[in-house]
Amino acid sequence: MSAEGAVELVIAPRLRDIGDFAVRRILPYAKRRMVGPFIFLDEFGPEILPAGQGIDVRPHPHIGLATVTYLFDGEIMHRDSLGMVQAIRPGAVNWMTAGRGIVHSERSGDEARAQDKTLHGMQSWVALPLDHEETAPAFKHHAATDLPVIQHDGVWMRLIAGRAYGESAPVEIFSDLFYLHVELAAGASVALPEEHAERAAYVVAGGVTLDGTGYGPATMMVVKPGAPVVLTATTPSRVMLLGGAPLEGRRHIWWNFVASSQDRIEQAKADWKAGRFGKVPGEKDFIPLPDD
């Protein structure tokens, strides 16, 4: 099967204003809610923030998912209701398991806020399988140097999470998946991992072809199961590869909550409104529950 015939869906992100700047919302999409366990995917930036300005995402809750923040440029300070404080920097993996409930904030640190800076990265949510939806919340940081790097013929790849190309990342995951940051020299090619049922490629920068069809920046290509797919860069390019095994059953998503049951979503709404979630130490403000 040709790569062109293997493309099931092409997704163009929608711009969403999150207050500090706009993001490109890739997943969920009306025609494709998930790719493997990935239920949410945003690209933010590149955004130049002048000295004195920064991002201030106030404390907010999550259930039923794991968040994965991955930066190309800049820094974000993570604080959560477990008492974790961690500077998120380019190339590192910051995997926060919400499970039965966690609260966190994302802000520019004092040092970063004092100078001009560029912020650019990806925010993804991985839905948890049924037997882990109510698992204990946790936060794990993995330095860039701890993650597998795969290189060949103009291709550089960092395995952010999961397994691909014979490598496995040290990040604890709850279902079979893969997530890669790929840098391609002009003319270089990479085949998408064939062992995973659901797969997609998101072009961050540059341009690629799939069997003669070109795709530019801010484009996701979801491919059909089992189809051999080779990406070739027409210019130096940055691509995210992701996917994995589909989860059992449907997942509901509302605001920052993901669950297999709508009743669980309603319970999370009531808990946040009533102040029953944990608190982020040192933070008094929070994002209120949106109107239905």
XYZ file of C-alpha atoms in Angstrom:
292
model
C 0.000 0.000 0.000
C 1.356 3.461 -0.828
C 1.879 6.002 1.936
C -0.699 8.246 0.297
C -3.295 5.491 0.476
C -2.294 4.842 4.079
C -3.344 8.288 5.321
C -6.689 7.957 7.065
C -7.150 11.575 8.147
C -5.353 14.915 7.966
C -5.927 17.250 10.922
C -5.332 20.996 10.844
C -5.145 22.370 14.405
C -7.597 24.960 15.696
C -6.303 28.037 17.500
C -7.382 28.258 21.144
C -6.718 31.237 23.416
C -5.597 30.053 26.855
C -5.014 33.532 28.254
C -1.256 34.021 27.984
C -1.159 33.162 24.268
C -2.846 31.013 21.655
C -2.184 27.292 21.251
C -2.766 24.937 18.344
C -5.329 22.346 19.457
C -4.743 19.111 17.515
C -6.603 16.513 19.605
C -9.399 15.900 20.334
C -10.801 16.422 16.826
C -14.395 16.008 15.707
C -13.524 13.140 13.359
C -10.823 11.629 15.573
C -11.052 11.814 19.345
C -7.930 9.770 20.128
C -4.825 8.217 18.581
C -3.933 5.219 20.709
C -4.291 6.502 24.290
C -3.492 10.114 23.289
C -6.694 12.069 23.885
C -5.339 15.626 23.894
C -2.490 17.306 22.012
C -1.544 20.984 21.856
C 1.401 22.810 20.347
C 2.208 26.077 22.118
C 4.532 28.708 20.671
C 7.036 29.513 19.497
C 6.124 32.618 21.485
C 8.564 35.358 22.486
C 7.768 36.607 25.972
C 9.531 39.879 26.870
C 11.235 40.475 30.203
C 8.683 40.997 32.943
C 6.115 38.742 31.307
C 5.552 35.020 31.614
C 2.923 32.332 31.664
C 0.674 31.914 34.681
C -1.590 28.887 34.458
C -3.229 28.896 37.898
C -3.875 25.691 39.857
C -6.389 23.434 38.125
C -7.423 19.765 38.533
C -7.134 16.606 36.439
C -8.516 13.071 36.717
C -8.227 9.895 34.635
C -5.182 10.856 32.572
C -1.451 11.491 32.526
C -0.098 14.820 31.288
C 3.141 14.973 29.322
C 4.812 18.376 28.974
C 7.677 18.473 26.455
C 9.616 21.632 25.563
C 11.705 22.619 22.553
C 12.541 26.057 24.010
C 11.997 27.856 27.299
C 11.177 26.806 30.829
C 8.026 26.173 32.869
C 7.837 25.745 36.639
C 5.565 22.872 37.642
C 3.970 22.795 41.112
C 1.367 20.275 42.232
C -0.773 19.124 45.133
C 1.750 16.384 45.948
C 4.209 19.132 46.863
C 6.363 18.581 43.769
C 8.223 21.592 42.362
C 10.108 20.998 39.112
C 11.570 23.214 36.407
C 10.569 21.768 33.025
C 13.284 22.340 30.426
C 13.835 21.323 26.769
C 14.228 17.616 26.071
C 13.169 16.400 29.508
C 10.006 14.402 30.159
C 7.599 15.440 32.876
C 4.918 12.788 33.303
C 2.147 13.638 35.754
C -0.310 10.856 36.518
C -3.610 12.349 37.639
C -5.409 9.090 38.390
C -8.084 9.762 41.002
C -7.136 13.436 41.151
C -4.295 15.951 41.178
C -3.990 19.742 41.011
C -1.091 21.630 39.430
C 0.026 25.039 38.216
C 2.346 25.974 35.365
C 4.163 29.288 35.549
C 7.295 31.069 34.411
C 9.973 30.986 37.083
C 11.396 34.194 38.527
C 14.678 33.937 36.626
C 13.010 33.198 33.283
C 10.407 35.924 33.851
C 13.144 38.536 34.328
C 14.480 38.159 30.770
C 13.316 37.860 27.188
C 12.596 34.218 26.385
C 11.056 31.950 23.790
C 8.542 29.298 24.812
C 7.767 26.412 22.474
C 6.601 22.892 23.175
C 3.932 20.206 23.183
C 1.307 19.394 25.807
C -0.320 15.988 25.586
C -2.731 13.961 27.699
C -2.668 10.180 27.758
C -5.935 8.596 28.888
C -5.530 5.854 31.486
C -6.850 2.293 31.016
C -9.838 1.239 33.109
C -7.817 -0.485 35.812
C -5.670 2.622 36.344
C -8.241 5.422 36.103
C -8.356 5.751 39.896
C -4.678 5.074 40.534
C -2.743 7.216 43.011
C -1.554 10.538 41.559
C 2.171 10.869 40.872
C 4.739 13.084 39.160
C 7.945 11.799 37.556
C 10.732 13.851 35.967
C 13.177 12.305 33.493
C 16.174 14.318 32.281
C 16.854 14.487 28.550
C 20.062 12.497 29.069
C 18.024 9.571 30.480
C 15.952 9.110 27.311
C 16.935 6.877 24.360
C 18.262 8.667 21.273
C 18.125 6.948 17.865
C 20.192 8.297 14.946
C 20.775 7.267 11.346
C 21.310 8.940 7.948
C 20.169 12.474 8.775
C 17.583 11.296 11.323
C 17.729 12.137 15.040
C 14.984 10.871 17.371
C 14.359 11.101 21.105
C 11.985 8.498 22.542
C 9.878 10.488 24.991
C 7.763 7.590 26.235
C 6.867 4.016 25.339
C 8.654 1.751 22.881
C 9.804 2.131 19.270
C 12.658 1.069 17.003
C 13.865 -1.521 19.505
C 14.183 1.009 22.339
C 12.101 1.610 25.478
C 11.954 4.860 27.448
C 12.297 4.732 31.263
C 9.040 6.640 31.731
C 6.415 4.595 33.593
C 3.365 4.161 31.364
C 0.041 2.361 31.819
C -0.697 1.131 28.284
C 1.239 0.338 25.107
C 2.266 3.562 23.313
C 5.053 5.467 21.590
C 5.926 9.174 21.551
C 8.948 10.559 19.699
C 10.585 13.901 18.934
C 12.146 13.607 15.462
C 14.580 15.948 13.684
C 15.126 15.279 9.970
C 17.742 16.719 7.634
C 16.527 17.655 4.175
C 16.090 14.443 2.171
C 16.209 12.159 5.224
C 13.499 9.534 5.734
C 11.991 7.662 8.656
C 9.450 4.847 8.714
C 6.699 5.019 11.325
C 6.806 2.115 13.801
C 4.670 -0.692 12.357
C 4.133 -2.608 15.608
C 1.569 -0.135 16.975
C -2.109 -0.292 15.966
C -2.726 3.465 15.834
C -0.151 5.969 14.614
C 0.120 9.624 13.678
C 2.752 12.157 12.681
C 2.534 15.868 13.511
C 4.729 18.306 11.566
C 6.014 21.013 13.906
C 8.383 22.706 11.445
C 9.626 22.202 7.904
C 7.841 19.927 5.481
C 7.556 16.228 4.664
C 6.217 14.036 1.902
C 4.339 10.751 2.108
C 4.528 9.015 -1.280
C 4.643 12.292 -3.170
C 2.046 14.196 -1.131
C 3.497 17.135 0.764
C 2.515 18.215 4.274
C 3.632 21.440 5.945
C 3.866 22.717 9.508
C 0.928 22.414 11.906
C -0.434 19.308 10.181
C -1.197 15.889 11.660
C -1.460 12.806 9.487
C -3.259 9.834 11.054
C -2.411 6.614 9.226
C -4.321 3.380 8.792
C -3.448 0.357 10.936
C -0.726 -1.837 9.500
C 0.075 0.448 6.579
C 3.810 0.937 5.919
C 4.480 4.673 6.039
C 7.730 6.497 5.306
C 8.174 10.225 5.954
C 10.749 12.089 3.867
C 11.783 15.630 4.754
C 11.774 18.162 1.931
C 13.528 20.709 4.175
C 15.067 20.382 7.657
C 12.024 19.321 9.677
C 10.767 18.651 13.188
C 8.070 15.993 13.580
C 6.324 14.351 16.534
C 5.387 10.680 16.131
C 2.786 9.200 18.484
C 0.225 6.472 18.950
C -0.264 3.070 20.486
C -2.928 0.543 21.319
C -6.503 1.857 21.571
C -8.000 1.793 25.046
C -10.982 -0.345 25.968
C -14.289 1.508 25.792
C -15.192 5.155 25.300
C -13.589 8.088 27.118
C -15.453 11.243 28.086
C -13.535 14.515 28.187
C -14.757 17.737 29.801
C -12.440 20.608 30.673
C -9.442 18.967 32.408
C -11.219 15.729 33.231
C -11.082 12.390 31.389
C -13.112 9.341 32.464
C -14.835 6.239 31.138
C -18.005 7.326 32.978
C -19.925 10.575 32.646
C -20.914 10.173 36.307
C -17.221 10.321 37.242
C -16.888 13.583 35.315
C -19.863 15.004 37.212
C -18.323 13.933 40.513
C -15.043 15.664 39.605
C -16.944 18.851 38.751
C -18.691 18.793 42.119
C -15.444 18.036 43.967
C -13.591 20.952 42.364
C -16.453 23.347 42.962
C -16.653 22.280 46.621
C -12.890 22.506 47.186
C -12.413 18.777 47.803
C -9.314 18.403 45.594
C -5.840 18.819 47.081
C -4.109 22.201 47.230
C -0.866 23.316 45.619
C 1.373 24.452 48.504
C 2.033 28.193 48.406
C -0.680 28.911 45.818
C -3.909 30.609 46.836
C -5.491 31.370 43.463
C -7.093 28.757 41.209
C -9.029 28.366 37.972
C -12.750 28.131 38.768
C -14.974 25.467 37.252
C -16.134 26.670 33.808
C -19.823 27.118 33.131
C -21.422 24.087 31.478
